[in-house]
Amino acid sequence: MRFSLFIHMERYDDSVSEQQHWDNLVELALLAEAGGFSTVWIGEHHSMEYTASPNPIPQLAYLAARTSTIRLGAGTIIAPFWNPIRTAGEVALLDVISGGRAELGVARGAYQFEFDRLAGGMPATDGGKAMNEIVATVNHLWDGDFAFDGEVYSFPTSTSVPKPVQKNPPVWVAARSPESHDFAVANGANVMVTPLMKGDEEVEDLVNKYETAIANHPEVEKRPDIMVLRHTYVHPEDEPDAWRIGAAGVNRFYRTFGAWFGNKKTPVNGFLDPTPEEVFADKPEFSLESLHRTAMIGTPAEIVERLRHYEALGVTEYSFWSDNSLDHAEKKRSLELFIEGVMPVFR
């Protein structure tokens, strides 16, 4: 099982500058490479400070120049805000810049807030059509001349310029439903899943959907990979109550997510206050105790035990999701403990 780092610049107020947040992100990415992580993933979000990332490609291109081994994943671009030709060309350019280390993750999008501003108000739930067409066309564009007439995108004969160093950079699909798993596998794409605040039974269910899709497509020669992305916080053995720090950070992240996802308030200069704790009082899955059980929070030994279960399920990549509203020092300590106390067990 490989390990990757999923990371954004994460601002909850203006007490830390954008430049410092970027420097912090770079420091954690370099630490991940030195520690043996396979990939660093950066996603796409717009006009929201708590995940400041309008385009992962330039961030990854910068990291390409600062690193030599870690792979560079756009994870994930929001399909309706792109098109296949732009996607193929930008990812291929990243692949050239990095010497063949680019990976592409594609998602339909989730925040209606973003669709109201970048897609003319189309329902966010309709983004799957664009995702499907990008996944179905990008490899053809990397291969050479290709024309397409789809429901969302249509273009005459075109190709990716430049061409990637890799024959085809790996493509990943953010999947949850049986249909999205089936689509990914049928198109030769890898699968990335996010259990969010659900427990390991959700991981088991998602892996079952992935395995069902594989069984339904014996014509697919190369078995796709499956990545599990989880909020991760590691604390020392001699601080048994420190899990509360991680759980509180993840709770604040989800309350902020809830405020943006609800799309009921107008943000001020890119900021929205987290949903008040009392609003979540009747949602036991957001309690600190519940998040301790569901998010990947614990000592190195506790984390190892759960990850061994994931490995036994057939998970091929575990992504350490560093977004959790905590400060840089806490994030760095957690990542260092993961590198020192968890990863050696799986080598």
JSON list of C-alpha atoms in Angstrom, two decimals, residues 66-295:
[
{"chain": "A", "resi": 66, "resn": "ARG", "atom": "CA", "xyz": [11.52, 21.55, -5.84]},
{"chain": "A", "resi": 67, "resn": "THR", "atom": "CA", "xyz": [11.22, 17.74, -5.83]},
{"chain": "A", "resi": 68, "resn": "SER", "atom": "CA", "xyz": [12.62, 14.78, -7.73]},
{"chain": "A", "resi": 69, "resn": "THR", "atom": "CA", "xyz": [10.70, 11.62, -6.86]},
{"chain": "A", "resi": 70, "resn": "ILE", "atom": "CA", "xyz": [7.23, 12.38, -5.51]},
{"chain": "A", "resi": 71, "resn": "ARG", "atom": "CA", "xyz": [4.42, 12.18, -8.05]},
{"chain": "A", "resi": 72, "resn": "LEU", "atom": "CA", "xyz": [2.22, 15.23, -8.60]},
{"chain": "A", "resi": 73, "resn": "GLY", "atom": "CA", "xyz": [-1.54, 14.74, -8.59]},
{"chain": "A", "resi": 74, "resn": "ALA", "atom": "CA", "xyz": [-4.22, 17.20, -9.60]},
{"chain": "A", "resi": 75, "resn": "GLY", "atom": "CA", "xyz": [-6.75, 15.82, -7.20]},
{"chain": "A", "resi": 76, "resn": "THR", "atom": "CA", "xyz": [-9.25, 16.70, -8.23]},
{"chain": "A", "resi": 77, "resn": "ILE", "atom": "CA", "xyz": [-10.09, 19.13, -11.01]},
{"chain": "A", "resi": 78, "resn": "ILE", "atom": "CA", "xyz": [-13.78, 20.07, -11.18]},
{"chain": "A", "resi": 79, "resn": "ALA", "atom": "CA", "xyz": [-14.77, 18.79, -14.61]},
{"chain": "A", "resi": 80, "resn": "PRO", "atom": "CA", "xyz": [-17.47, 21.34, -15.60]},
{"chain": "A", "resi": 81, "resn": "PHE", "atom": "CA", "xyz": [-14.95, 24.17, -15.12]},
{"chain": "A", "resi": 82, "resn": "TRP", "atom": "CA", "xyz": [-12.54, 22.65, -17.68]},
{"chain": "A", "resi": 83, "resn": "ASN", "atom": "CA", "xyz": [-12.77, 20.98, -21.08]},
{"chain": "A", "resi": 84, "resn": "PRO", "atom": "CA", "xyz": [-10.98, 17.91, -22.43]},
{"chain": "A", "resi": 85, "resn": "ILE", "atom": "CA", "xyz": [-8.45, 19.76, -24.62]},
{"chain": "A", "resi": 86, "resn": "ARG", "atom": "CA", "xyz": [-7.41, 22.13, -21.85]},
{"chain": "A", "resi": 87, "resn": "THR", "atom": "CA", "xyz": [-7.24, 19.23, -19.39]},
{"chain": "A", "resi": 88, "resn": "ALA", "atom": "CA", "xyz": [-5.07, 17.08, -21.63]},
{"chain": "A", "resi": 89, "resn": "GLY", "atom": "CA", "xyz": [-2.70, 19.92, -22.50]},
{"chain": "A", "resi": 90, "resn": "GLU", "atom": "CA", "xyz": [-2.20, 21.27, -18.99]},
{"chain": "A", "resi": 91, "resn": "VAL", "atom": "CA", "xyz": [-1.65, 17.85, -17.42]},
{"chain": "A", "resi": 92, "resn": "ALA", "atom": "CA", "xyz": [0.72, 16.89, -20.24]},
{"chain": "A", "resi": 93, "resn": "LEU", "atom": "CA", "xyz": [2.69, 20.10, -19.69]},
{"chain": "A", "resi": 94, "resn": "LEU", "atom": "CA", "xyz": [2.93, 19.28, -15.98]},
{"chain": "A", "resi": 95, "resn": "ASP", "atom": "CA", "xyz": [4.15, 15.83, -16.98]},
{"chain": "A", "resi": 96, "resn": "VAL", "atom": "CA", "xyz": [6.88, 17.36, -19.17]},
{"chain": "A", "resi": 97, "resn": "ILE", "atom": "CA", "xyz": [7.92, 19.84, -16.48]},
{"chain": "A", "resi": 98, "resn": "SER", "atom": "CA", "xyz": [8.12, 17.07, -13.85]},
{"chain": "A", "resi": 99, "resn": "GLY", "atom": "CA", "xyz": [9.82, 14.46, -16.01]},
{"chain": "A", "resi": 100, "resn": "GLY", "atom": "CA", "xyz": [6.82, 12.13, -16.10]},
{"chain": "A", "resi": 101, "resn": "ARG", "atom": "CA", "xyz": [5.31, 12.46, -12.62]},
{"chain": "A", "resi": 102, "resn": "ALA", "atom": "CA", "xyz": [1.84, 13.88, -13.34]},
{"chain": "A", "resi": 103, "resn": "GLU", "atom": "CA", "xyz": [-1.45, 12.25, -12.31]},
{"chain": "A", "resi": 104, "resn": "LEU", "atom": "CA", "xyz": [-4.98, 13.48, -12.96]},
{"chain": "A", "resi": 105, "resn": "GLY", "atom": "CA", "xyz": [-7.98, 13.20, -10.68]},
{"chain": "A", "resi": 106, "resn": "VAL", "atom": "CA", "xyz": [-11.40, 14.26, -11.99]},
{"chain": "A", "resi": 107, "resn": "ALA", "atom": "CA", "xyz": [-14.56, 15.02, -9.99]},
{"chain": "A", "resi": 108, "resn": "ARG", "atom": "CA", "xyz": [-17.99, 16.31, -10.84]},
{"chain": "A", "resi": 109, "resn": "GLY", "atom": "CA", "xyz": [-17.88, 19.07, -8.17]},
{"chain": "A", "resi": 110, "resn": "ALA", "atom": "CA", "xyz": [-19.83, 19.47, -4.96]},
{"chain": "A", "resi": 111, "resn": "TYR", "atom": "CA", "xyz": [-20.36, 23.11, -3.96]},
{"chain": "A", "resi": 112, "resn": "GLN", "atom": "CA", "xyz": [-23.35, 24.83, -5.53]},
{"chain": "A", "resi": 113, "resn": "PHE", "atom": "CA", "xyz": [-21.59, 28.04, -4.44]},
{"chain": "A", "resi": 114, "resn": "GLU", "atom": "CA", "xyz": [-18.92, 27.41, -7.09]},
{"chain": "A", "resi": 115, "resn": "PHE", "atom": "CA", "xyz": [-21.36, 26.39, -9.80]},
{"chain": "A", "resi": 116, "resn": "ASP", "atom": "CA", "xyz": [-23.34, 29.59, -9.23]},
{"chain": "A", "resi": 117, "resn": "ARG", "atom": "CA", "xyz": [-20.20, 31.57, -10.00]},
{"chain": "A", "resi": 118, "resn": "LEU", "atom": "CA", "xyz": [-18.36, 29.50, -12.61]},
{"chain": "A", "resi": 119, "resn": "ALA", "atom": "CA", "xyz": [-21.04, 27.48, -14.39]},
{"chain": "A", "resi": 120, "resn": "GLY", "atom": "CA", "xyz": [-23.97, 29.86, -14.74]},
{"chain": "A", "resi": 121, "resn": "GLY", "atom": "CA", "xyz": [-25.82, 28.33, -11.82]},
{"chain": "A", "resi": 122, "resn": "MET", "atom": "CA", "xyz": [-26.11, 24.83, -13.28]},
{"chain": "A", "resi": 123, "resn": "PRO", "atom": "CA", "xyz": [-26.95, 22.28, -10.56]},
{"chain": "A", "resi": 124, "resn": "ALA", "atom": "CA", "xyz": [-23.78, 20.85, -9.05]},
{"chain": "A", "resi": 125, "resn": "THR", "atom": "CA", "xyz": [-25.41, 17.42, -9.27]},
{"chain": "A", "resi": 126, "resn": "ASP", "atom": "CA", "xyz": [-25.24, 17.69, -13.08]},
{"chain": "A", "resi": 127, "resn": "GLY", "atom": "CA", "xyz": [-21.45, 17.83, -13.11]},
{"chain": "A", "resi": 128, "resn": "GLY", "atom": "CA", "xyz": [-21.10, 14.10, -13.64]},
{"chain": "A", "resi": 129, "resn": "LYS", "atom": "CA", "xyz": [-21.72, 14.39, -17.38]},
{"chain": "A", "resi": 130, "resn": "ALA", "atom": "CA", "xyz": [-18.69, 16.65, -17.84]},
{"chain": "A", "resi": 131, "resn": "MET", "atom": "CA", "xyz": [-16.58, 14.37, -15.64]},
{"chain": "A", "resi": 132, "resn": "ASN", "atom": "CA", "xyz": [-17.52, 11.34, -17.71]},
{"chain": "A", "resi": 133, "resn": "GLU", "atom": "CA", "xyz": [-16.66, 13.04, -20.99]},
{"chain": "A", "resi": 134, "resn": "ILE", "atom": "CA", "xyz": [-13.27, 14.29, -19.81]},
{"chain": "A", "resi": 135, "resn": "VAL", "atom": "CA", "xyz": [-12.35, 10.83, -18.53]},
{"chain": "A", "resi": 136, "resn": "ALA", "atom": "CA", "xyz": [-13.55, 9.25, -21.78]},
{"chain": "A", "resi": 137, "resn": "THR", "atom": "CA", "xyz": [-11.56, 11.62, -24.03]},
{"chain": "A", "resi": 138, "resn": "VAL", "atom": "CA", "xyz": [-8.34, 12.67, -22.30]},
{"chain": "A", "resi": 139, "resn": "ASN", "atom": "CA", "xyz": [-6.39, 9.50, -23.08]},
{"chain": "A", "resi": 140, "resn": "HIS", "atom": "CA", "xyz": [-7.34, 9.75, -26.76]},
{"chain": "A", "resi": 141, "resn": "LEU", "atom": "CA", "xyz": [-6.02, 13.33, -26.85]},
{"chain": "A", "resi": 142, "resn": "TRP", "atom": "CA", "xyz": [-2.75, 12.23, -25.25]},
{"chain": "A", "resi": 143, "resn": "ASP", "atom": "CA", "xyz": [-2.48, 9.46, -27.86]},
{"chain": "A", "resi": 144, "resn": "GLY", "atom": "CA", "xyz": [-2.89, 11.74, -30.88]},
{"chain": "A", "resi": 145, "resn": "ASP", "atom": "CA", "xyz": [-5.50, 13.29, -33.18]},
{"chain": "A", "resi": 146, "resn": "PHE", "atom": "CA", "xyz": [-9.05, 12.81, -31.94]},
{"chain": "A", "resi": 147, "resn": "ALA", "atom": "CA", "xyz": [-12.47, 14.34, -32.59]},
{"chain": "A", "resi": 148, "resn": "PHE", "atom": "CA", "xyz": [-15.43, 14.14, -30.25]},
{"chain": "A", "resi": 149, "resn": "ASP", "atom": "CA", "xyz": [-19.14, 14.93, -30.33]},
{"chain": "A", "resi": 150, "resn": "GLY", "atom": "CA", "xyz": [-20.59, 14.53, -26.85]},
{"chain": "A", "resi": 151, "resn": "GLU", "atom": "CA", "xyz": [-23.47, 15.86, -24.80]},
{"chain": "A", "resi": 152, "resn": "VAL", "atom": "CA", "xyz": [-21.33, 18.41, -22.96]},
{"chain": "A", "resi": 153, "resn": "TYR", "atom": "CA", "xyz": [-18.20, 18.80, -25.09]},
{"chain": "A", "resi": 154, "resn": "SER", "atom": "CA", "xyz": [-17.76, 18.67, -28.86]},
{"chain": "A", "resi": 155, "resn": "PHE", "atom": "CA", "xyz": [-14.61, 19.47, -30.82]},
{"chain": "A", "resi": 156, "resn": "PRO", "atom": "CA", "xyz": [-13.14, 18.73, -34.25]},
{"chain": "A", "resi": 157, "resn": "THR", "atom": "CA", "xyz": [-9.89, 16.84, -34.68]},
{"chain": "A", "resi": 158, "resn": "SER", "atom": "CA", "xyz": [-7.54, 17.94, -31.90]},
{"chain": "A", "resi": 159, "resn": "THR", "atom": "CA", "xyz": [-4.65, 16.61, -29.87]},
{"chain": "A", "resi": 160, "resn": "SER", "atom": "CA", "xyz": [-2.81, 17.30, -26.64]},
{"chain": "A", "resi": 161, "resn": "VAL", "atom": "CA", "xyz": [0.02, 19.78, -27.04]},
{"chain": "A", "resi": 162, "resn": "PRO", "atom": "CA", "xyz": [2.46, 19.01, -25.61]},
{"chain": "A", "resi": 163, "resn": "LYS", "atom": "CA", "xyz": [2.37, 15.24, -25.37]},
{"chain": "A", "resi": 164, "resn": "PRO", "atom": "CA", "xyz": [3.07, 13.79, -21.92]},
{"chain": "A", "resi": 165, "resn": "VAL", "atom": "CA", "xyz": [6.31, 12.05, -21.06]},
{"chain": "A", "resi": 166, "resn": "GLN", "atom": "CA", "xyz": [4.33, 9.09, -19.75]},
{"chain": "A", "resi": 167, "resn": "LYS", "atom": "CA", "xyz": [2.37, 7.34, -22.47]},
{"chain": "A", "resi": 168, "resn": "ASN", "atom": "CA", "xyz": [-0.72, 8.21, -20.47]},
{"chain": "A", "resi": 169, "resn": "PRO", "atom": "CA", "xyz": [-0.61, 9.84, -17.03]},
{"chain": "A", "resi": 170, "resn": "PRO", "atom": "CA", "xyz": [-2.78, 7.88, -14.57]},
{"chain": "A", "resi": 171, "resn": "VAL", "atom": "CA", "xyz": [-6.37, 9.09, -14.40]},
{"chain": "A", "resi": 172, "resn": "TRP", "atom": "CA", "xyz": [-8.44, 8.85, -11.21]},
{"chain": "A", "resi": 173, "resn": "VAL", "atom": "CA", "xyz": [-12.19, 9.25, -10.75]},
{"chain": "A", "resi": 174, "resn": "ALA", "atom": "CA", "xyz": [-13.74, 10.46, -7.49]},
{"chain": "A", "resi": 175, "resn": "ALA", "atom": "CA", "xyz": [-16.35, 7.75, -6.97]},
{"chain": "A", "resi": 176, "resn": "ARG", "atom": "CA", "xyz": [-19.09, 6.98, -4.47]},
{"chain": "A", "resi": 177, "resn": "SER", "atom": "CA", "xyz": [-22.07, 5.39, -6.20]},
{"chain": "A", "resi": 178, "resn": "PRO", "atom": "CA", "xyz": [-21.95, 1.95, -7.87]},
{"chain": "A", "resi": 179, "resn": "GLU", "atom": "CA", "xyz": [-22.44, 3.73, -11.21]},
{"chain": "A", "resi": 180, "resn": "SER", "atom": "CA", "xyz": [-19.38, 5.96, -10.75]},
{"chain": "A", "resi": 181, "resn": "HIS", "atom": "CA", "xyz": [-17.23, 2.97, -9.77]},
{"chain": "A", "resi": 182, "resn": "ASP", "atom": "CA", "xyz": [-18.46, 1.09, -12.80]},
{"chain": "A", "resi": 183, "resn": "PHE", "atom": "CA", "xyz": [-17.76, 4.02, -15.11]},
{"chain": "A", "resi": 184, "resn": "ALA", "atom": "CA", "xyz": [-14.22, 4.45, -13.77]},
{"chain": "A", "resi": 185, "resn": "VAL", "atom": "CA", "xyz": [-13.30, 0.80, -14.15]},
{"chain": "A", "resi": 186, "resn": "ALA", "atom": "CA", "xyz": [-14.92, 0.51, -17.60]},
{"chain": "A", "resi": 187, "resn": "ASN", "atom": "CA", "xyz": [-12.77, 3.43, -18.78]},
{"chain": "A", "resi": 188, "resn": "GLY", "atom": "CA", "xyz": [-9.54, 2.12, -17.28]},
{"chain": "A", "resi": 189, "resn": "ALA", "atom": "CA", "xyz": [-9.41, 4.82, -14.59]},
{"chain": "A", "resi": 190, "resn": "ASN", "atom": "CA", "xyz": [-8.34, 4.40, -10.99]},
{"chain": "A", "resi": 191, "resn": "VAL", "atom": "CA", "xyz": [-10.80, 5.07, -8.17]},
{"chain": "A", "resi": 192, "resn": "MET", "atom": "CA", "xyz": [-10.47, 7.54, -5.30]},
{"chain": "A", "resi": 193, "resn": "VAL", "atom": "CA", "xyz": [-12.96, 7.33, -2.45]},
{"chain": "A", "resi": 194, "resn": "THR", "atom": "CA", "xyz": [-13.61, 9.55, 0.56]},
{"chain": "A", "resi": 195, "resn": "PRO", "atom": "CA", "xyz": [-15.53, 8.08, 3.53]},
{"chain": "A", "resi": 196, "resn": "LEU", "atom": "CA", "xyz": [-15.80, 11.57, 5.09]},
{"chain": "A", "resi": 197, "resn": "MET", "atom": "CA", "xyz": [-17.17, 11.27, 8.63]},
{"chain": "A", "resi": 198, "resn": "LYS", "atom": "CA", "xyz": [-18.27, 7.64, 8.26]},
{"chain": "A", "resi": 199, "resn": "GLY", "atom": "CA", "xyz": [-16.46, 4.71, 9.83]},
{"chain": "A", "resi": 200, "resn": "ASP", "atom": "CA", "xyz": [-14.45, 1.88, 8.37]},
{"chain": "A", "resi": 201, "resn": "GLU", "atom": "CA", "xyz": [-17.64, 0.09, 7.41]},
{"chain": "A", "resi": 202, "resn": "GLU", "atom": "CA", "xyz": [-17.97, 2.79, 4.75]},
{"chain": "A", "resi": 203, "resn": "VAL", "atom": "CA", "xyz": [-14.50, 1.96, 3.46]},
{"chain": "A", "resi": 204, "resn": "GLU", "atom": "CA", "xyz": [-15.53, -1.69, 3.24]},
{"chain": "A", "resi": 205, "resn": "ASP", "atom": "CA", "xyz": [-18.68, -0.74, 1.33]},
{"chain": "A", "resi": 206, "resn": "LEU", "atom": "CA", "xyz": [-16.75, 1.46, -1.12]},
{"chain": "A", "resi": 207, "resn": "VAL", "atom": "CA", "xyz": [-14.18, -1.26, -1.71]},
{"chain": "A", "resi": 208, "resn": "ASN", "atom": "CA", "xyz": [-17.03, -3.70, -2.38]},
{"chain": "A", "resi": 209, "resn": "LYS", "atom": "CA", "xyz": [-18.43, -1.35, -5.03]},
{"chain": "A", "resi": 210, "resn": "TYR", "atom": "CA", "xyz": [-14.98, -1.14, -6.61]},
{"chain": "A", "resi": 211, "resn": "GLU", "atom": "CA", "xyz": [-14.57, -4.94, -6.60]},
{"chain": "A", "resi": 212, "resn": "THR", "atom": "CA", "xyz": [-18.04, -5.38, -8.10]},
{"chain": "A", "resi": 213, "resn": "ALA", "atom": "CA", "xyz": [-17.15, -2.99, -10.91]},
{"chain": "A", "resi": 214, "resn": "ILE", "atom": "CA", "xyz": [-13.95, -4.93, -11.60]},
{"chain": "A", "resi": 215, "resn": "ALA", "atom": "CA", "xyz": [-15.87, -8.21, -11.68]},
{"chain": "A", "resi": 216, "resn": "ASN", "atom": "CA", "xyz": [-18.35, -6.68, -14.14]},
{"chain": "A", "resi": 217, "resn": "HIS", "atom": "CA", "xyz": [-15.58, -5.66, -16.55]},
{"chain": "A", "resi": 218, "resn": "PRO", "atom": "CA", "xyz": [-13.31, -8.65, -17.25]},
{"chain": "A", "resi": 219, "resn": "GLU", "atom": "CA", "xyz": [-12.31, -6.96, -20.51]},
{"chain": "A", "resi": 220, "resn": "VAL", "atom": "CA", "xyz": [-10.25, -4.40, -18.56]},
{"chain": "A", "resi": 221, "resn": "GLU", "atom": "CA", "xyz": [-6.76, -5.91, -18.61]},
{"chain": "A", "resi": 222, "resn": "LYS", "atom": "CA", "xyz": [-4.98, -3.73, -16.04]},
{"chain": "A", "resi": 223, "resn": "ARG", "atom": "CA", "xyz": [-6.57, -3.77, -12.59]},
{"chain": "A", "resi": 224, "resn": "PRO", "atom": "CA", "xyz": [-7.28, -0.18, -11.50]},
{"chain": "A", "resi": 225, "resn": "ASP", "atom": "CA", "xyz": [-5.96, 1.15, -8.21]},
{"chain": "A", "resi": 226, "resn": "ILE", "atom": "CA", "xyz": [-8.17, 2.33, -5.35]},
{"chain": "A", "resi": 227, "resn": "MET", "atom": "CA", "xyz": [-7.22, 5.19, -3.04]},
{"chain": "A", "resi": 228, "resn": "VAL", "atom": "CA", "xyz": [-8.84, 5.97, 0.32]},
{"chain": "A", "resi": 229, "resn": "LEU", "atom": "CA", "xyz": [-8.63, 9.61, 1.39]},
{"chain": "A", "resi": 230, "resn": "ARG", "atom": "CA", "xyz": [-9.15, 10.38, 5.09]},
{"chain": "A", "resi": 231, "resn": "HIS", "atom": "CA", "xyz": [-8.53, 13.22, 7.50]},
{"chain": "A", "resi": 232, "resn": "THR", "atom": "CA", "xyz": [-5.45, 12.05, 9.39]},
{"chain": "A", "resi": 233, "resn": "TYR", "atom": "CA", "xyz": [-4.00, 13.19, 12.70]},
{"chain": "A", "resi": 234, "resn": "VAL", "atom": "CA", "xyz": [-1.32, 11.27, 14.59]},
{"chain": "A", "resi": 235, "resn": "HIS", "atom": "CA", "xyz": [-0.42, 12.03, 18.21]},
{"chain": "A", "resi": 236, "resn": "PRO", "atom": "CA", "xyz": [2.28, 10.60, 20.51]},
{"chain": "A", "resi": 237, "resn": "GLU", "atom": "CA", "xyz": [1.71, 7.62, 22.78]},
{"chain": "A", "resi": 238, "resn": "ASP", "atom": "CA", "xyz": [2.61, 9.71, 25.83]},
{"chain": "A", "resi": 239, "resn": "GLU", "atom": "CA", "xyz": [-0.18, 12.22, 25.09]},
{"chain": "A", "resi": 240, "resn": "PRO", "atom": "CA", "xyz": [-3.21, 9.93, 25.31]},
{"chain": "A", "resi": 241, "resn": "ASP", "atom": "CA", "xyz": [-5.76, 12.76, 25.29]},
{"chain": "A", "resi": 242, "resn": "ALA", "atom": "CA", "xyz": [-4.21, 14.56, 22.30]},
{"chain": "A", "resi": 243, "resn": "TRP", "atom": "CA", "xyz": [-6.72, 12.88, 19.98]},
{"chain": "A", "resi": 244, "resn": "ARG", "atom": "CA", "xyz": [-9.08, 15.64, 21.09]},
{"chain": "A", "resi": 245, "resn": "ILE", "atom": "CA", "xyz": [-6.88, 18.19, 19.27]},
{"chain": "A", "resi": 246, "resn": "GLY", "atom": "CA", "xyz": [-7.26, 16.31, 16.00]},
{"chain": "A", "resi": 247, "resn": "ALA", "atom": "CA", "xyz": [-10.97, 15.63, 16.48]},
{"chain": "A", "resi": 248, "resn": "ALA", "atom": "CA", "xyz": [-11.67, 19.29, 17.27]},
{"chain": "A", "resi": 249, "resn": "GLY", "atom": "CA", "xyz": [-9.75, 20.34, 14.16]},
{"chain": "A", "resi": 250, "resn": "VAL", "atom": "CA", "xyz": [-11.69, 17.96, 11.94]},
{"chain": "A", "resi": 251, "resn": "ASN", "atom": "CA", "xyz": [-14.95, 19.05, 13.56]},
{"chain": "A", "resi": 252, "resn": "ARG", "atom": "CA", "xyz": [-14.18, 22.68, 12.70]},
{"chain": "A", "resi": 253, "resn": "PHE", "atom": "CA", "xyz": [-13.28, 21.66, 9.14]},
{"chain": "A", "resi": 254, "resn": "TYR", "atom": "CA", "xyz": [-16.64, 19.92, 8.68]},
{"chain": "A", "resi": 255, "resn": "ARG", "atom": "CA", "xyz": [-18.57, 22.79, 10.24]},
{"chain": "A", "resi": 256, "resn": "THR", "atom": "CA", "xyz": [-16.86, 25.11, 7.76]},
{"chain": "A", "resi": 257, "resn": "PHE", "atom": "CA", "xyz": [-17.60, 22.67, 4.95]},
{"chain": "A", "resi": 258, "resn": "GLY", "atom": "CA", "xyz": [-21.23, 22.69, 6.06]},
{"chain": "A", "resi": 259, "resn": "ALA", "atom": "CA", "xyz": [-21.39, 26.48, 5.88]},
{"chain": "A", "resi": 260, "resn": "TRP", "atom": "CA", "xyz": [-20.05, 26.52, 2.32]},
{"chain": "A", "resi": 261, "resn": "PHE", "atom": "CA", "xyz": [-22.03, 23.49, 1.18]},
{"chain": "A", "resi": 262, "resn": "GLY", "atom": "CA", "xyz": [-25.26, 24.95, 2.56]},
{"chain": "A", "resi": 263, "resn": "ASN", "atom": "CA", "xyz": [-24.75, 28.00, 0.31]},
{"chain": "A", "resi": 264, "resn": "LYS", "atom": "CA", "xyz": [-27.05, 30.11, 2.48]},
{"chain": "A", "resi": 265, "resn": "LYS", "atom": "CA", "xyz": [-24.75, 32.99, 3.41]},
{"chain": "A", "resi": 266, "resn": "THR", "atom": "CA", "xyz": [-22.66, 35.34, 1.31]},
{"chain": "A", "resi": 267, "resn": "PRO", "atom": "CA", "xyz": [-18.98, 35.03, 2.26]},
{"chain": "A", "resi": 268, "resn": "VAL", "atom": "CA", "xyz": [-16.99, 38.09, 3.24]},
{"chain": "A", "resi": 269, "resn": "ASN", "atom": "CA", "xyz": [-13.74, 38.39, 1.30]},
{"chain": "A", "resi": 270, "resn": "GLY", "atom": "CA", "xyz": [-13.56, 34.63, 0.86]},
{"chain": "A", "resi": 271, "resn": "PHE", "atom": "CA", "xyz": [-14.34, 33.70, 4.46]},
{"chain": "A", "resi": 272, "resn": "LEU", "atom": "CA", "xyz": [-17.37, 32.04, 6.04]},
{"chain": "A", "resi": 273, "resn": "ASP", "atom": "CA", "xyz": [-17.70, 31.32, 9.74]},
{"chain": "A", "resi": 274, "resn": "PRO", "atom": "CA", "xyz": [-18.09, 27.64, 10.60]},
{"chain": "A", "resi": 275, "resn": "THR", "atom": "CA", "xyz": [-21.61, 26.44, 11.25]},
{"chain": "A", "resi": 276, "resn": "PRO", "atom": "CA", "xyz": [-22.21, 26.97, 15.01]},
{"chain": "A", "resi": 277, "resn": "GLU", "atom": "CA", "xyz": [-21.56, 23.90, 17.14]},
{"chain": "A", "resi": 278, "resn": "GLU", "atom": "CA", "xyz": [-25.11, 23.91, 18.49]},
{"chain": "A", "resi": 279, "resn": "VAL", "atom": "CA", "xyz": [-26.45, 23.35, 14.95]},
{"chain": "A", "resi": 280, "resn": "PHE", "atom": "CA", "xyz": [-24.48, 20.09, 14.86]},
{"chain": "A", "resi": 281, "resn": "ALA", "atom": "CA", "xyz": [-25.61, 19.08, 18.36]},
{"chain": "A", "resi": 282, "resn": "ASP", "atom": "CA", "xyz": [-28.14, 16.60, 17.00]},
{"chain": "A", "resi": 283, "resn": "LYS", "atom": "CA", "xyz": [-25.62, 15.08, 14.57]},
{"chain": "A", "resi": 284, "resn": "PRO", "atom": "CA", "xyz": [-23.68, 12.52, 16.61]},
{"chain": "A", "resi": 285, "resn": "GLU", "atom": "CA", "xyz": [-21.31, 11.77, 13.73]},
{"chain": "A", "resi": 286, "resn": "PHE", "atom": "CA", "xyz": [-19.69, 15.17, 14.30]},
{"chain": "A", "resi": 287, "resn": "SER", "atom": "CA", "xyz": [-19.01, 14.71, 18.01]},
{"chain": "A", "resi": 288, "resn": "LEU", "atom": "CA", "xyz": [-15.36, 14.55, 19.01]},
{"chain": "A", "resi": 289, "resn": "GLU", "atom": "CA", "xyz": [-15.76, 10.97, 20.20]},
{"chain": "A", "resi": 290, "resn": "SER", "atom": "CA", "xyz": [-17.31, 9.89, 16.92]},
{"chain": "A", "resi": 291, "resn": "LEU", "atom": "CA", "xyz": [-14.67, 11.65, 14.83]},
{"chain": "A", "resi": 292, "resn": "HIS", "atom": "CA", "xyz": [-12.00, 9.95, 16.94]},
{"chain": "A", "resi": 293, "resn": "ARG", "atom": "CA", "xyz": [-13.39, 6.63, 15.72]},
{"chain": "A", "resi": 294, "resn": "THR", "atom": "CA", "xyz": [-14.08, 7.55, 12.11]},
{"chain": "A", "resi": 295, "resn": "ALA", "atom": "CA", "xyz": [-11.35, 9.97, 11.01]}
]
